[in-house]
GROMACS .gro file of C-alpha atoms in nm:
model
  305
    1MET     CA    1  10.771  11.089   7.343
    2ASN     CA    2  10.790  10.774   7.053
    3THR     CA    3  10.764  10.807   6.732
    4SER     CA    4  10.713  10.486   6.661
    5PRO     CA    5  10.367  10.272   6.526
    6ALA     CA    6  10.353  10.184   6.840
    7ALA     CA    7  10.278  10.511   6.908
    8ASP     CA    8   9.900  10.457   7.055
    9ASN     CA    9  10.057  10.182   7.288
   10PRO     CA   10   9.936  10.258   7.665
   11ARG     CA   11  10.227  10.098   7.739
   12VAL     CA   12  10.479  10.234   7.531
   13THR     CA   13  10.356  10.580   7.533
   14VAL     CA   14  10.194  10.790   7.833
   15THR     CA   15   9.822  11.035   7.760
   16LEU     CA   16   9.768  11.351   7.956
   17LYS     CA   17   9.484  11.137   8.081
   18ALA     CA   18   9.648  10.859   8.209
   19LEU     CA   19   9.866  11.128   8.439
   20VAL     CA   20   9.497  11.222   8.566
   21ASP     CA   21   9.349  10.950   8.650
   22LEU     CA   22   9.589  10.929   8.920
   23ALA     CA   23   9.501  11.175   9.121
   24LYS     CA   24   9.253  10.959   9.333
   25PRO     CA   25   9.564  10.661   9.379
   26ALA     CA   26   9.764  10.889   9.447
   27GLY     CA   27   9.548  10.961   9.759
   28MET     CA   28   9.657  10.650   9.924
   29LEU     CA   29  10.039  10.713   9.880
   30SER     CA   30  10.220  10.892  10.193
   31LEU     CA   31  10.605  11.142  10.131
   32GLY     CA   32  10.702  11.125  10.496
   33HIS     CA   33  10.840  11.419  10.673
   34ALA     CA   34  11.209  11.282  10.690
   35ASN     CA   35  11.500  11.470  10.803
   36ILE     CA   36  11.671  11.677  10.558
   37ARG     CA   37  12.066  11.725  10.512
   38ALA     CA   38  12.121  12.098  10.633
   39ALA     CA   39  12.389  12.284  10.470
   40GLN     CA   40  12.529  12.313  10.794
   41SER     CA   41  12.841  12.186  10.941
   42GLY     CA   42  12.919  11.818  11.021
   43ASN     CA   43  12.603  11.584  10.987
   44TYR     CA   44  12.364  11.770  11.166
   45LEU     CA   45  11.978  11.653  11.062
   46SER     CA   46  11.745  12.018  11.070
   47HIS     CA   47  11.390  11.996  11.081
   48LEU     CA   48  11.334  12.378  10.977
   49LYS     CA   49  11.585  12.357  10.741
   50GLY     CA   50  11.378  12.055  10.575
   51ARG     CA   51  11.060  12.293  10.448
   52GLY     CA   52  11.381  12.619  10.362
   53MET     CA   53  11.432  12.916  10.558
   54ALA     CA   54  11.418  13.209  10.376
   55PHE     CA   55  11.523  13.588  10.344
   56ASP     CA   56  11.178  13.776  10.549
   57GLU     CA   57  11.324  14.099  10.711
   58THR     CA   58  11.632  14.331  10.811
   59ARG     CA   59  11.611  14.455  11.180
   60LEU     CA   60  11.861  14.638  11.433
   61TYR     CA   61  12.047  14.361  11.579
   62GLN     CA   62  11.919  14.315  11.964
   63PRO     CA   63  12.048  14.050  12.280
   64GLY     CA   64  12.070  13.689  12.105
   65ASP     CA   65  12.107  13.742  11.856
   66ASP     CA   66  12.311  13.494  11.608
   67VAL     CA   67  12.653  13.648  11.468
   68ARG     CA   68  12.681  13.481  11.147
   69ARG     CA   69  12.325  13.667  11.067
   70ILE     CA   70  12.426  13.969  11.098
   71ASP     CA   71  12.356  14.167  10.790
   72TRP     CA   72  12.711  14.320  10.704
   73ARG     CA   73  12.606  14.524  10.462
   74VAL     CA   74  12.315  14.728  10.626
   75THR     CA   75  12.590  14.720  10.922
   76ALA     CA   76  12.832  14.943  10.788
   77ARG     CA   77  12.545  15.217  10.582
   78THR     CA   78  12.360  15.264  10.888
   79ASP     CA   79  12.722  15.227  11.130
   80LYS     CA   80  12.455  14.990  11.340
   81PRO     CA   81  12.400  14.617  11.416
   82HIS     CA   82  12.169  14.490  11.217
   83SER     CA   83  12.053  14.140  11.115
   84LYS     CA   84  11.890  13.911  10.859
   85ILE     CA   85  11.530  13.735  11.032
   86PHE     CA   86  11.445  13.416  10.802
   87LYS     CA   87  11.085  13.282  10.843
   88GLU     CA   88  11.014  12.832  10.758
   89GLU     CA   89  10.915  12.824  10.443
   90ARG     CA   90  10.491  12.728  10.427
   91GLU     CA   91  10.586  12.424  10.070
   92ARG     CA   92  10.823  12.216  10.017
   93PRO     CA   93  10.923  12.238   9.665
   94MET     CA   94  10.999  11.922   9.502
   95PHE     CA   95  11.193  11.780   9.230
   96ILE     CA   96  11.130  11.494   9.038
   97ALA     CA   97  11.443  11.422   8.774
   98VAL     CA   98  11.279  11.142   8.505
   99ASP     CA   99  11.467  10.961   8.237
  100TYR     CA  100  11.344  10.971   7.967
  101ARG     CA  101  11.647  10.807   7.783
  102ALA     CA  102  11.645  10.614   7.504
  103THR     CA  103  11.711  10.299   7.768
  104MET     CA  104  11.464  10.396   7.912
  105ALA     CA  105  11.193  10.270   7.619
  106PHE     CA  106  11.239   9.931   7.669
  107ALA     CA  107  11.024   9.628   7.817
  108THR     CA  108  10.919   9.280   7.807
  109ARG     CA  109  10.644   9.326   8.067
  110GLY     CA  110  10.444   9.500   8.169
  111VAL     CA  111  10.471   9.906   8.030
  112PHE     CA  112  10.792  10.062   7.881
  113LYS     CA  113  10.995  10.141   8.218
  114SER     CA  114  10.894  10.593   8.041
  115VAL     CA  115  10.632  10.525   8.077
  116GLN     CA  116  10.646  10.380   8.437
  117ALA     CA  117  10.882  10.682   8.546
  118ALA     CA  118  10.556  10.862   8.417
  119ARG     CA  119  10.355  10.742   8.591
  120LEU     CA  120  10.565  10.743   8.956
  121ALA     CA  121  10.665  11.114   8.881
  122GLY     CA  122  10.248  11.153   8.779
  123LEU     CA  123  10.164  11.018   9.127
  124LEU     CA  124  10.484  11.160   9.363
  125ALA     CA  125  10.312  11.504   9.206
  126TRP     CA  126   9.937  11.472   9.253
  127ALA     CA  127  10.118  11.367   9.599
  128ALA     CA  128  10.289  11.680   9.575
  129LEU     CA  129   9.958  11.835   9.560
  130LYS     CA  130   9.739  11.726   9.807
  131GLN     CA  131  10.033  11.779  10.082
  132GLY     CA  132  10.073  12.173   9.951
  133ASP     CA  133  10.405  12.127   9.873
  134ARG     CA  134  10.521  12.333   9.512
  135ILE     CA  135  10.618  12.079   9.218
  136GLY     CA  136  10.855  12.141   8.960
  137GLY     CA  137  11.119  11.892   8.798
  138GLN     CA  138  11.340  11.776   8.502
  139ILE     CA  139  11.287  11.668   8.240
  140PHE     CA  140  11.619  11.429   8.092
  141SER     CA  141  11.684  11.275   7.699
  142ASP     CA  142  11.856  11.203   7.438
  143ALA     CA  143  11.724  11.475   7.308
  144GLY     CA  144  11.867  11.686   7.625
  145CYS     CA  145  11.687  11.851   7.932
  146GLN     CA  146  11.357  12.042   8.071
  147GLU     CA  147  11.332  12.220   8.402
  148LEU     CA  148  10.996  12.331   8.605
  149LYS     CA  149  11.048  12.556   8.833
  150PRO     CA  150  10.867  12.450   9.189
  151GLN     CA  151  10.572  12.647   9.180
  152THR     CA  152  10.247  12.594   9.409
  153GLY     CA  153   9.871  12.463   9.334
  154LYS     CA  154   9.751  12.316   8.997
  155PRO     CA  155   9.875  12.485   8.728
  156ALA     CA  156  10.168  12.342   8.843
  157LEU     CA  157  10.108  11.991   8.841
  158LEU     CA  158   9.957  12.079   8.538
  159ARG     CA  159  10.279  12.226   8.363
  160PHE     CA  160  10.479  11.873   8.480
  161LEU     CA  161  10.213  11.618   8.434
  162ASN     CA  162  10.214  11.771   8.072
  163ALA     CA  163  10.561  11.786   7.969
  164LEU     CA  164  10.631  11.445   8.135
  165VAL     CA  165  10.409  11.411   7.745
  166ASN     CA  166  10.564  11.680   7.588
  167PRO     CA  167  10.891  11.788   7.662
  168ASP     CA  168  11.023  12.086   7.555
  169TYR     CA  169  11.367  11.958   7.576
  170ASN     CA  170  11.692  12.241   7.523
  171GLY     CA  171  12.014  12.230   7.562
  172ALA     CA  172  12.304  11.915   7.449
  173ALA     CA  173  12.241  11.570   7.365
  174VAL     CA  174  12.259  11.365   7.661
  175VAL     CA  175  12.548  11.128   7.663
  176ASN     CA  176  12.580  10.973   8.025
  177LEU     CA  177  12.359  11.066   8.399
  178ALA     CA  178  12.668  11.339   8.492
  179GLN     CA  179  12.487  11.625   8.265
  180PRO     CA  180  12.147  11.619   8.410
  181LEU     CA  181  12.262  11.538   8.786
  182ALA     CA  182  12.461  11.892   8.669
  183ARG     CA  183  12.175  12.106   8.567
  184LEU     CA  184  11.901  11.896   8.869
  185LEU     CA  185  12.285  12.040   9.142
  186HIS     CA  186  12.211  12.399   8.976
  187HIS     CA  187  11.808  12.390   8.978
  188ALA     CA  188  11.676  12.224   9.260
  189ARG     CA  189  11.751  12.488   9.620
  190PRO     CA  190  11.895  12.345   9.902
  191GLY     CA  191  11.670  12.193  10.147
  192SER     CA  192  11.409  11.996   9.882
  193ARG     CA  193  11.306  11.661   9.837
  194VAL     CA  194  11.501  11.529   9.532
  195TYR     CA  195  11.309  11.217   9.302
  196ILE     CA  196  11.506  11.096   9.043
  197LEU     CA  197  11.378  10.819   8.831
  198SER     CA  198  11.579  10.657   8.580
  199ASP     CA  199  11.702  10.283   8.519
  200PHE     CA  200  12.087  10.449   8.601
  201ARG     CA  201  12.298  10.374   8.315
  202GLY     CA  202  12.529  10.564   8.249
  203MET     CA  203  12.647  10.709   8.627
  204ASN     CA  204  13.029  10.779   8.582
  205SER     CA  205  13.239  10.980   8.889
  206ALA     CA  206  13.172  11.333   8.781
  207ALA     CA  207  12.809  11.176   8.808
  208GLU     CA  208  12.867  11.048   9.141
  209ASN     CA  209  12.962  11.343   9.244
  210HIS     CA  210  12.708  11.567   9.143
  211LEU     CA  211  12.461  11.338   9.339
  212ALA     CA  212  12.644  11.366   9.569
  213ASN     CA  213  12.630  11.760   9.650
  214LEU     CA  214  12.315  11.743   9.555
  215ALA     CA  215  12.255  11.467   9.912
  216ARG     CA  216  12.398  11.778  10.093
  217HIS     CA  217  12.160  12.039  10.073
  218CYS     CA  218  11.829  11.819   9.929
  219GLU     CA  219  11.700  11.516  10.098
  220VAL     CA  220  11.740  11.269   9.785
  221VAL     CA  221  11.527  10.974   9.686
  222LEU     CA  222  11.659  10.753   9.419
  223VAL     CA  223  11.406  10.526   9.164
  224HIS     CA  224  11.512  10.251   8.989
  225ILE     CA  225  11.289  10.093   8.739
  226ALA     CA  226  11.435   9.778   8.563
  227ASP     CA  227  11.244   9.511   8.357
  228PRO     CA  228  11.249   9.125   8.500
  229LEU     CA  229  11.505   9.084   8.130
  230GLU     CA  230  11.728   9.296   8.316
  231SER     CA  231  11.815   9.077   8.582
  232SER     CA  232  11.851   8.757   8.424
  233LEU     CA  233  11.821   8.689   8.080
  234PRO     CA  234  11.544   8.374   7.973
  235ALA     CA  235  11.538   7.989   7.946
  236GLN     CA  236  11.818   7.908   7.667
  237GLY     CA  237  11.657   7.904   7.282
  238ARG     CA  238  11.625   8.254   7.060
  239TYR     CA  239  11.406   8.545   7.110
  240ARG     CA  240  11.290   8.842   6.869
  241PHE     CA  241  11.292   9.176   6.974
  242THR     CA  242  11.167   9.481   6.835
  243ASP     CA  243  11.139   9.929   6.920
  244GLY     CA  244  10.867   9.934   6.676
  245TRP     CA  245  11.149   9.966   6.369
  246ARG     CA  246  11.426   9.705   6.366
  247GLU     CA  247  11.381   9.403   6.491
  248VAL     CA  248  11.717   9.248   6.636
  249LEU     CA  249  11.735   8.822   6.747
  250ILE     CA  250  11.867   8.716   7.152
  251ASP     CA  251  12.038   8.332   7.121
  252SER     CA  252  12.113   8.279   7.502
  253GLY     CA  253  12.221   7.921   7.495
  254ASP     CA  254  12.539   8.096   7.604
  255LYS     CA  255  12.504   8.034   7.888
  256GLN     CA  256  12.908   8.237   7.957
  257ARG     CA  257  12.746   8.560   7.802
  258LEU     CA  258  12.481   8.471   8.030
  259GLN     CA  259  12.624   8.488   8.352
  260ALA     CA  260  12.851   8.794   8.206
  261TYR     CA  261  12.441   8.984   8.132
  262ARG     CA  262  12.329   8.895   8.466
  263GLN     CA  263  12.638   8.976   8.630
  264ARG     CA  264  12.638   9.338   8.518
  265PHE     CA  265  12.236   9.364   8.648
  266GLN     CA  266  12.392   9.254   9.003
  267ASP     CA  267  12.691   9.519   8.970
  268ARG     CA  268  12.481   9.809   8.872
  269GLN     CA  269  12.201   9.718   9.161
  270GLU     CA  270  12.505   9.639   9.408
  271TYR     CA  271  12.644   9.962   9.277
  272LEU     CA  272  12.344  10.196   9.390
  273GLN     CA  273  12.293   9.966   9.720
  274LYS     CA  274  12.581  10.065   9.765
  275LEU     CA  275  12.613  10.524   9.697
  276GLY     CA  276  12.314  10.527   9.885
  277ASN     CA  277  12.415  10.407  10.218
  278LYS     CA  278  12.740  10.581  10.151
  279LEU     CA  279  12.546  10.973  10.075
  280ARG     CA  280  12.254  10.850  10.262
  281LEU     CA  281  11.988  10.810  10.018
  282THR     CA  282  11.700  10.631   9.996
  283LEU     CA  283  11.688  10.360   9.668
  284ILE     CA  284  11.314  10.182   9.578
  285PRO     CA  285  11.385   9.966   9.327
  286CYS     CA  286  11.059   9.937   9.079
  287THR     CA  287  10.972   9.693   8.793
  288THR     CA  288  10.866   9.825   8.505
  289GLN     CA  289  10.549   9.507   8.622
  290GLN     CA  290  10.482   9.659   8.939
  291ALA     CA  291  10.209   9.898   8.989
  292PRO     CA  292  10.370  10.255   9.054
  293LEU     CA  293  10.126  10.308   9.407
  294ASP     CA  294  10.306   9.918   9.532
  295ALA     CA  295  10.657  10.059   9.419
  296LEU     CA  296  10.662  10.346   9.635
  297ASN     CA  297  10.481  10.294   9.919
  298GLY     CA  298  10.693   9.912   9.898
  299SER     CA  299  10.976   9.795  10.104
  300ARG     CA  300  11.266  10.057  10.060
  301SER     CA  301  11.614  10.077  10.129
  302ARG     CA  302  11.703  10.388  10.327
  303PRO     CA  303  12.024  10.515  10.498
  304ALA     CA  304  12.162  10.349  10.780
  305ALA     CA  305  12.110  10.658  11.057
   0.00000   0.00000   0.00000
């Protein structure tokens, strides 16, 4: 995930052991069972759709069967009306999307935003395992994307944790959030719970449209990860920053620049809040200093009823 001289620093990179050690604290995390927006007319919310409905069999039509579930192919072939029968899926898919782009390789306090994202993802995956849900996800960076199909059990969990430590990217480099969200829309099946862990830089109208389409069929939770410095530059002075290879010097004495800097972050926060309310998403703020469990169990900004 990081090839700089600081690659062994747990504040900069994540290890498999660190993710495995999250098993115990994950027992204190409750994912809940919120209603999921169903792929049906209007704003109807279906408990059954939240867990997903899988095709079971086709049988002869019986009085009272929903005509929308008539299997027209079998009916045409046999010249007798047949209905499709569905059963509720017992295991709900969880899809965890993790942002490893260059903007996530940053922190002034706590851990890198990318490390925080990995820890949050690890907690969510362990909680999903304990809850009996299927675990899958997406990891994306400037090098491309990797998707993992949701599967059941500890092998699926370990596969996801290993991918968090050593991603195997494919496809084009990620320029903005529209690309991974478009892929997410393709891979996350209806009825899934989808967590997106990111600083949400690079949102545009295309990304918003993909997110809106995703929210129509899945429960979407946005986890906004930020460093304290992003909300406000420190007191007047000159500060040196490094990525292990390069250094940059920032002078925070320019009041006009300082105000513009603060305003950009506030604008992003307000944008995400409005987007969450508009699309009925859950928004969870998390700083690089916060304990991941506290962030996930803490106060959340939920969509209006």
